[in-house]
Coordinates of C-alpha atoms in Angstrom, one line a residue:
M1 CA -23.2 -0.3 -21.0
N2 CA -25.9 -0.9 -18.4
G3 CA -26.8 0.2 -14.8
H4 CA -27.5 3.5 -13.2
A5 CA -23.9 4.7 -13.7
A6 CA -24.5 5.1 -17.4
E7 CA -27.3 7.6 -16.8
G8 CA -25.4 10.4 -15.2
P9 CA -22.1 11.7 -13.8
I10 CA -19.6 9.7 -11.9
V11 CA -17.6 11.5 -9.1
V12 CA -14.5 10.0 -7.6
A13 CA -13.4 11.2 -4.2
G14 CA -9.7 10.7 -3.9
A15 CA -7.0 11.2 -6.5
G16 CA -4.5 8.6 -5.5
Q17 CA -3.7 5.4 -7.4
A18 CA -7.2 3.9 -7.0
G19 CA -9.0 7.1 -7.9
F20 CA -6.8 7.8 -10.9
Q21 CA -7.1 4.3 -12.1
V22 CA -10.9 4.0 -11.9
A23 CA -11.3 7.3 -13.8
L24 CA -8.8 6.1 -16.5
S25 CA -10.5 2.6 -16.7
L26 CA -14.0 4.1 -17.0
R27 CA -12.9 6.0 -20.1
D28 CA -11.1 3.0 -21.5
K29 CA -14.2 0.9 -21.0
G30 CA -16.5 3.3 -22.8
F31 CA -18.0 5.5 -20.2
T32 CA -18.7 8.9 -21.9
G33 CA -20.6 10.7 -19.2
P34 CA -19.3 13.5 -17.0
L35 CA -16.4 12.3 -14.8
T36 CA -14.8 14.3 -12.0
L37 CA -11.8 13.3 -9.9
V38 CA -11.5 15.1 -6.6
G39 CA -8.2 15.3 -4.8
E40 CA -7.3 16.7 -1.4
E41 CA -3.7 17.7 -2.3
H42 CA -2.8 20.4 -4.8
G43 CA -1.2 19.3 -8.0
L44 CA -1.6 16.3 -10.4
P45 CA -2.2 12.8 -9.1
Y46 CA 1.1 11.0 -8.4
Q47 CA 2.5 7.6 -7.4
R48 CA 3.3 6.9 -3.8
P49 CA 5.7 3.9 -3.9
P50 CA 8.7 5.9 -5.3
L51 CA 8.4 8.3 -2.3
S52 CA 10.3 5.9 -0.1
K53 CA 12.5 4.6 -3.0
A54 CA 13.7 6.4 -6.1
Y55 CA 12.2 9.8 -5.3
L56 CA 13.6 9.9 -1.8
A57 CA 17.0 8.9 -3.2
G58 CA 16.9 11.7 -5.8
A59 CA 16.8 9.2 -8.7
A60 CA 13.4 10.4 -9.7
E61 CA 12.0 13.9 -9.7
R62 CA 8.5 15.2 -9.4
G63 CA 7.6 14.8 -13.1
A64 CA 8.7 11.1 -12.9
V65 CA 6.2 10.3 -10.1
T66 CA 3.3 12.2 -11.6
L67 CA 0.8 9.7 -13.0
R68 CA -0.2 11.7 -16.1
A69 CA 0.2 15.3 -17.4
Q70 CA -2.8 17.7 -17.4
E71 CA -3.3 17.2 -21.1
F72 CA -4.0 13.6 -20.5
F73 CA -7.0 14.4 -18.3
D74 CA -8.2 17.2 -20.6
D75 CA -8.1 14.9 -23.6
R76 CA -10.2 12.3 -21.9
G77 CA -12.7 14.7 -20.4
I78 CA -11.7 14.0 -16.8
E79 CA -12.3 17.0 -14.7
L80 CA -9.7 17.5 -11.9
R81 CA -10.8 19.2 -8.7
H82 CA -7.6 19.2 -6.7
G83 CA -6.8 21.1 -3.6
H84 CA -10.5 21.2 -2.6
P85 CA -11.1 18.1 -0.4
A86 CA -14.5 16.5 -0.1
V87 CA -16.1 17.2 3.3
A88 CA -19.6 15.6 3.1
I89 CA -21.8 13.3 1.1
D90 CA -25.5 14.3 0.7
T91 CA -26.9 10.9 -0.1
G92 CA -30.4 12.3 -0.5
A93 CA -29.4 14.8 -3.1
R94 CA -26.7 12.5 -4.5
A95 CA -24.1 15.2 -4.2
L96 CA -20.5 15.3 -2.9
R97 CA -19.8 18.5 -1.1
L98 CA -16.3 20.1 -1.2
A99 CA -14.5 22.4 1.2
S100 CA -14.7 25.1 -1.5
G101 CA -18.5 25.1 -1.1
A102 CA -19.1 23.3 -4.4
A103 CA -21.6 20.4 -4.6
L104 CA -20.9 17.8 -7.3
E105 CA -24.0 15.8 -8.2
Y106 CA -23.4 12.1 -9.0
A107 CA -25.2 9.1 -10.4
H108 CA -22.5 7.0 -8.9
L109 CA -19.9 8.0 -6.3
V110 CA -16.6 6.2 -5.9
L111 CA -14.8 6.6 -2.5
A112 CA -11.1 6.2 -3.1
T113 CA -10.1 8.2 0.0
G114 CA -7.0 6.1 0.8
S115 CA -5.3 6.2 4.2
R116 CA -3.1 8.5 6.3
A117 CA 0.0 8.0 8.4
R118 CA -0.7 7.0 12.0
V119 CA 0.6 9.8 14.3
L120 CA 2.0 8.7 17.7
D121 CA 0.6 10.3 20.8
L122 CA 3.9 10.7 22.6
P123 CA 5.7 13.7 24.1
G124 CA 7.9 15.5 21.6
T125 CA 6.3 14.4 18.4
G126 CA 5.8 18.0 17.5
L127 CA 9.6 18.7 17.5
D128 CA 11.3 19.9 14.3
G129 CA 12.8 16.8 12.7
V130 CA 10.1 14.3 13.7
L131 CA 8.6 13.4 10.3
L132 CA 6.1 11.2 8.5
L133 CA 6.3 9.8 5.0
R134 CA 3.0 9.6 3.2
T135 CA 2.7 12.5 0.8
L136 CA 4.9 14.1 -1.8
A137 CA 5.3 17.0 0.6
D138 CA 6.5 14.6 3.3
A139 CA 9.0 13.1 0.9
D140 CA 10.3 16.6 -0.1
T141 CA 10.8 17.5 3.6
L142 CA 12.6 14.2 4.4
R143 CA 14.8 14.4 1.2
T144 CA 15.9 17.9 2.2
R145 CA 16.7 16.8 5.8
L146 CA 18.9 14.0 4.4
R147 CA 21.1 16.1 2.2
E148 CA 23.6 16.3 5.0
P149 CA 24.9 13.5 7.2
A150 CA 22.4 12.7 9.9
R151 CA 21.6 10.3 12.7
V152 CA 18.3 8.8 11.6
V153 CA 16.0 6.9 13.9
I154 CA 13.1 5.1 12.3
V155 CA 10.2 4.2 14.5
G156 CA 8.5 1.1 13.1
G157 CA 9.9 -1.9 11.1
G158 CA 7.3 -2.0 8.4
F159 CA 7.7 -1.5 4.7
I160 CA 7.9 2.3 4.7
G161 CA 10.3 2.3 7.6
L162 CA 12.6 -0.3 6.2
E163 CA 12.6 1.1 2.6
T164 CA 13.6 4.4 4.1
A165 CA 16.2 2.8 6.3
A166 CA 17.7 1.1 3.2
F167 CA 18.0 4.4 1.3
A168 CA 19.4 6.3 4.3
A169 CA 22.0 3.6 5.1
A170 CA 23.1 3.4 1.5
A171 CA 23.5 7.2 1.5
G172 CA 25.9 7.0 4.4
H173 CA 23.6 8.1 7.3
S174 CA 23.7 6.5 10.7
V175 CA 20.4 4.5 10.9
T176 CA 18.6 2.9 13.8
V177 CA 15.3 1.0 13.3
V178 CA 13.1 0.6 16.5
E179 CA 10.4 -2.0 16.3
G180 CA 8.0 -2.7 19.2
L181 CA 7.3 -6.3 18.1
D182 CA 9.8 -9.2 18.2
R183 CA 10.6 -9.1 14.5
V184 CA 10.4 -6.7 11.5
L185 CA 7.5 -6.9 9.1
A186 CA 5.8 -9.1 11.8
R187 CA 2.3 -8.5 10.5
A188 CA 3.2 -8.9 6.8
V189 CA 5.6 -11.8 6.3
A190 CA 6.7 -15.2 7.7
P191 CA 9.4 -15.3 10.4
E192 CA 12.0 -16.7 8.0
L193 CA 11.7 -13.6 5.8
S194 CA 11.7 -11.3 8.8
E195 CA 14.9 -12.8 10.0
H196 CA 16.5 -12.4 6.6
V197 CA 15.4 -8.8 6.1
A198 CA 16.7 -7.8 9.6
A199 CA 20.0 -9.5 8.9
V200 CA 20.5 -7.7 5.5
H201 CA 19.8 -4.4 7.2
R202 CA 22.3 -5.1 9.9
H203 CA 24.9 -6.2 7.3
H204 CA 24.5 -2.8 5.7
G205 CA 25.1 -1.0 9.0
C206 CA 21.6 -0.4 10.3
A207 CA 21.0 -1.0 14.0
V208 CA 17.8 -3.0 14.3
L209 CA 16.3 -3.0 17.8
L210 CA 13.4 -5.4 18.3
G211 CA 10.8 -5.6 21.1
R212 CA 11.6 -2.0 22.0
G213 CA 8.9 0.7 22.4
V214 CA 9.3 4.4 22.1
T215 CA 8.2 6.5 25.0
A216 CA 9.2 10.1 24.0
M217 CA 11.1 12.4 21.7
H218 CA 13.5 14.8 23.3
G219 CA 14.6 18.2 22.0
D220 CA 17.8 20.2 22.0
G221 CA 16.2 23.2 23.8
E222 CA 15.7 25.1 20.5
G223 CA 12.7 23.1 19.2
R224 CA 14.7 20.4 17.3
V225 CA 14.6 16.7 18.0
S226 CA 17.9 15.4 19.5
A227 CA 17.0 12.0 20.9
V228 CA 14.4 9.2 21.0
E229 CA 13.7 7.6 24.4
L230 CA 12.9 3.9 24.5
T231 CA 11.1 1.8 27.0
G232 CA 13.6 1.2 29.8
G233 CA 15.0 4.7 29.6
E234 CA 17.6 4.3 26.9
R235 CA 18.1 7.3 24.6
I236 CA 19.2 7.2 21.0
E237 CA 20.6 10.4 19.6
A238 CA 18.8 11.6 16.5
D239 CA 18.8 14.5 14.0
V240 CA 15.9 13.0 12.0
V241 CA 13.1 10.7 13.3
L242 CA 10.8 9.1 10.8
V243 CA 7.6 7.7 12.3
G244 CA 6.5 4.7 10.3
A245 CA 3.8 3.3 12.6
G246 CA 1.4 2.2 9.9
V247 CA -1.6 3.9 8.4
L248 CA -5.3 4.6 9.2
P249 CA -8.0 4.3 6.5
N250 CA -9.8 7.5 5.7
V251 CA -13.4 6.5 6.5
E252 CA -14.7 9.8 8.0
L253 CA -16.5 10.9 4.8
A254 CA -18.4 7.6 4.6
A255 CA -19.1 7.3 8.4
T256 CA -20.6 10.8 8.6
A257 CA -22.9 9.8 5.6
G258 CA -24.1 6.8 7.6
L259 CA -22.3 4.2 5.7
P260 CA -21.0 1.2 7.7
V261 CA -17.2 1.2 8.5
D262 CA -15.1 -1.4 10.2
D263 CA -11.4 -0.9 9.8
G264 CA -12.3 0.6 6.4
I265 CA -15.4 1.4 4.4
V266 CA -17.5 -1.8 4.3
V267 CA -18.2 -3.0 0.8
D268 CA -19.6 -6.2 -0.7
E269 CA -18.0 -8.6 -3.2
R270 CA -18.7 -6.1 -6.0
L271 CA -17.1 -3.3 -4.0
R272 CA -20.4 -1.5 -3.3
T273 CA -21.3 0.1 0.0
A274 CA -24.7 -0.2 1.7
D275 CA -25.8 2.6 -0.6
P276 CA -25.9 1.0 -4.1
R277 CA -24.9 4.3 -5.7
I278 CA -21.6 4.5 -3.7
S279 CA -18.6 2.2 -4.0
A280 CA -15.3 2.2 -2.2
I281 CA -11.9 0.9 -3.5
G282 CA -8.2 0.8 -2.5
D283 CA -6.7 1.4 1.0
C284 CA -10.0 2.7 2.5
A285 CA -12.1 -0.4 1.5
S286 CA -12.9 -3.4 3.7
Y287 CA -14.0 -6.2 1.4
P288 CA -14.8 -9.9 1.6
S289 CA -11.7 -11.6 0.3
P290 CA -11.8 -15.2 -0.9
Y291 CA -8.1 -15.5 -0.2
A292 CA -8.3 -14.3 3.4
G293 CA -11.5 -16.1 4.0
C294 CA -12.9 -13.0 5.8
R295 CA -13.3 -9.3 5.4
T296 CA -9.9 -7.6 4.8
R297 CA -8.4 -4.3 3.8
L298 CA -5.2 -4.2 1.7
E299 CA -2.7 -1.4 1.4
S300 CA -1.0 -1.8 -1.9
V301 CA -0.8 -0.2 -5.4
Q302 CA -1.8 -3.5 -7.1
N303 CA -4.9 -3.8 -4.9
A304 CA -5.9 -0.3 -5.7
V305 CA -5.3 -0.8 -9.4
D306 CA -7.1 -4.2 -9.6
Q307 CA -10.1 -3.0 -7.6
A308 CA -10.3 0.2 -9.7
R309 CA -10.3 -1.8 -13.0
F310 CA -12.9 -4.2 -11.6
L311 CA -15.2 -1.4 -10.5
A312 CA -14.9 0.4 -13.8
G313 CA -15.9 -2.9 -15.5
S314 CA -18.8 -3.3 -13.1
L315 CA -20.1 0.2 -13.7
T316 CA -19.9 -0.2 -17.5
G317 CA -21.5 -3.6 -17.5
E318 CA -18.4 -5.7 -18.3
E319 CA -18.0 -7.3 -14.9
H320 CA -20.9 -9.2 -13.3
G321 CA -19.3 -11.5 -10.8
P322 CA -17.5 -10.9 -7.5
Y323 CA -14.1 -9.3 -7.2
R324 CA -11.5 -12.1 -7.1
A325 CA -8.1 -10.7 -8.0
V326 CA -5.1 -12.4 -6.4
P327 CA -3.5 -9.9 -3.9
W328 CA 0.2 -9.3 -4.5
F329 CA 2.7 -7.0 -3.1
W330 CA 6.4 -6.0 -3.5
T331 CA 9.2 -4.1 -1.8
H332 CA 12.8 -3.3 -2.8
Q333 CA 15.4 -2.9 -0.1
F334 CA 19.2 -2.9 -0.8
D335 CA 19.6 -5.9 -3.2
M336 CA 16.4 -7.6 -2.1
K337 CA 13.5 -7.7 -4.4
I338 CA 10.8 -9.1 -2.2
Q339 CA 7.5 -10.2 -3.8
M340 CA 4.5 -11.6 -2.0
A341 CA 1.3 -13.2 -3.4
G342 CA -1.8 -14.4 -1.5
I343 CA -2.9 -13.8 2.1
G344 CA -1.6 -15.9 5.0
G345 CA -2.4 -16.3 8.6
P346 CA -0.5 -16.7 11.9
G347 CA -1.0 -20.4 12.0
D348 CA 0.3 -21.2 8.5
E349 CA 2.7 -24.1 8.1
R350 CA 5.8 -23.1 6.0
V351 CA 8.1 -24.6 3.5
V352 CA 11.3 -22.8 2.4
R353 CA 12.7 -23.3 -1.1
G354 CA 16.1 -21.9 -2.1
D355 CA 18.9 -20.7 0.1
P356 CA 18.4 -17.7 2.4
A357 CA 22.2 -17.6 2.9
Q358 CA 22.5 -16.9 -0.9
G359 CA 19.8 -14.2 -0.7
R360 CA 17.5 -16.2 -3.1
F361 CA 14.6 -18.1 -1.5
S362 CA 10.8 -18.4 -1.2
V363 CA 8.6 -19.2 1.8
F364 CA 5.5 -21.2 0.8
R365 CA 2.7 -20.9 3.4
F366 CA 0.0 -23.5 3.8
D367 CA -3.3 -23.6 5.6
G368 CA -3.3 -27.3 6.2
D369 CA -2.2 -28.7 2.9
R370 CA -3.6 -25.8 0.9
L371 CA -1.2 -23.2 -0.5
V372 CA -2.3 -19.7 0.5
R373 CA 0.7 -17.4 0.2
V374 CA 4.2 -17.3 -1.3
E375 CA 6.9 -14.8 -0.2
S376 CA 9.9 -14.6 -2.5
V377 CA 13.3 -12.9 -2.2
N378 CA 15.0 -12.5 -5.6
R379 CA 13.0 -15.5 -7.0
M380 CA 10.8 -13.9 -9.6
P381 CA 9.8 -17.3 -11.2
D382 CA 8.4 -18.5 -7.9
H383 CA 6.4 -15.3 -7.5
M384 CA 4.9 -15.5 -11.0
A385 CA 4.1 -19.2 -10.5
A386 CA 2.4 -18.4 -7.2
R387 CA 0.2 -15.8 -8.7
R388 CA -1.0 -18.3 -11.4
L389 CA -1.5 -21.1 -8.8
L390 CA -3.4 -18.9 -6.3
A391 CA -5.8 -17.8 -9.1
G392 CA -6.9 -21.3 -9.6
E393 CA -7.8 -24.4 -7.6
R394 CA -5.0 -26.7 -8.6
R395 CA -2.2 -26.1 -6.1
P396 CA 0.8 -28.1 -4.9
G397 CA 0.9 -29.6 -1.5
Q398 CA 3.6 -29.3 1.2
E399 CA 5.4 -32.5 0.2
Q400 CA 5.6 -31.5 -3.4
V401 CA 7.0 -28.0 -2.6
A402 CA 9.4 -29.5 -0.1
D403 CA 10.9 -31.8 -2.8
P404 CA 13.9 -29.9 -4.3
D405 CA 13.3 -31.7 -7.6
F406 CA 9.7 -30.5 -7.8
D407 CA 9.3 -28.3 -11.0
L408 CA 7.1 -25.5 -9.7
K409 CA 7.1 -23.6 -13.0
A410 CA 5.9 -26.7 -14.9
F411 CA 3.2 -27.4 -12.3
A412 CA 1.9 -23.8 -12.5
A413 CA 1.8 -24.0 -16.3
G414 CA -0.5 -26.9 -15.9

């Protein structure tokens, strides 16, 4: 092991997927020094993806979403400080200060502060029944509200909103999705995939309203939400409103310490901030991506895990080069297993393989003739091939992909 991290304690601010993984990987890679994991929420670190899927549906309970039991941390000498959020970084003293008044000295500090749900600044958002879904407590509240039949309005056609809509519709609730843009998942996927996802939701009884903004929430006179008002004045009756308007990176801790932030905590190709003794990973980190061709910030479990493993390797001397993991994502809605690999842009050219009418197809996205992203619906082999291809330089061109006889799997195998 080499570098300053081996000489003293490592403190991790944030006990989500990224924070948990970097602590675990540091121990796995041989770091034996003091290691502290600081979490804002009470309780053990847990997974977020099931909150809008299995946990919300009641198919998984609290124990199933907990990342590890207390004994796991004890056995590995990972100190948990949960329920006492970090409030300041003293870069001169190399100490992380907590709300409890404690100061944790560090040789290296990892910022894994994650992100928080965006709150709409609209009349009525404080009404009972207007909810967010970001934390375990949020999921508990929503799950309780949906034990009885309800009229559910979801503001935002992103992944969290659509995953929740799929659960609610399957459970028999009346569901309306309101999206301000002209298609669902507009910032995340190609138009062909957006169209298919919206069609599947409508097939299962969801009303999907596109290009419609929300102007206010209205109450029943007793403090409970009763309707959502749209641009144009239309009102949709609602017992539960889920606001899924995206997330904001938690950069305040870094910013007040004087570290550069720009839609995330700015890090270099080795995930280090301007202070070489401080790194940032996961949802909160803005890093130079070779796949995006620019600085980017990704919100996914896989990105959090990959960056955490890389950083642990860097701090223990195993990793010396830049971070280059292929970004990949997934979502499960109704019978759709949607998997995405790579990063695309709005000007990408697209080739569709498979049959959307059969619910099994992939959208291959190209920057010129260079494959940059693949989005698959129920086509696992395409997704796995895409991840292999994007990790290397040998990639098929548009004409090859457009040929129905082209053997993608064989090409990817090299």
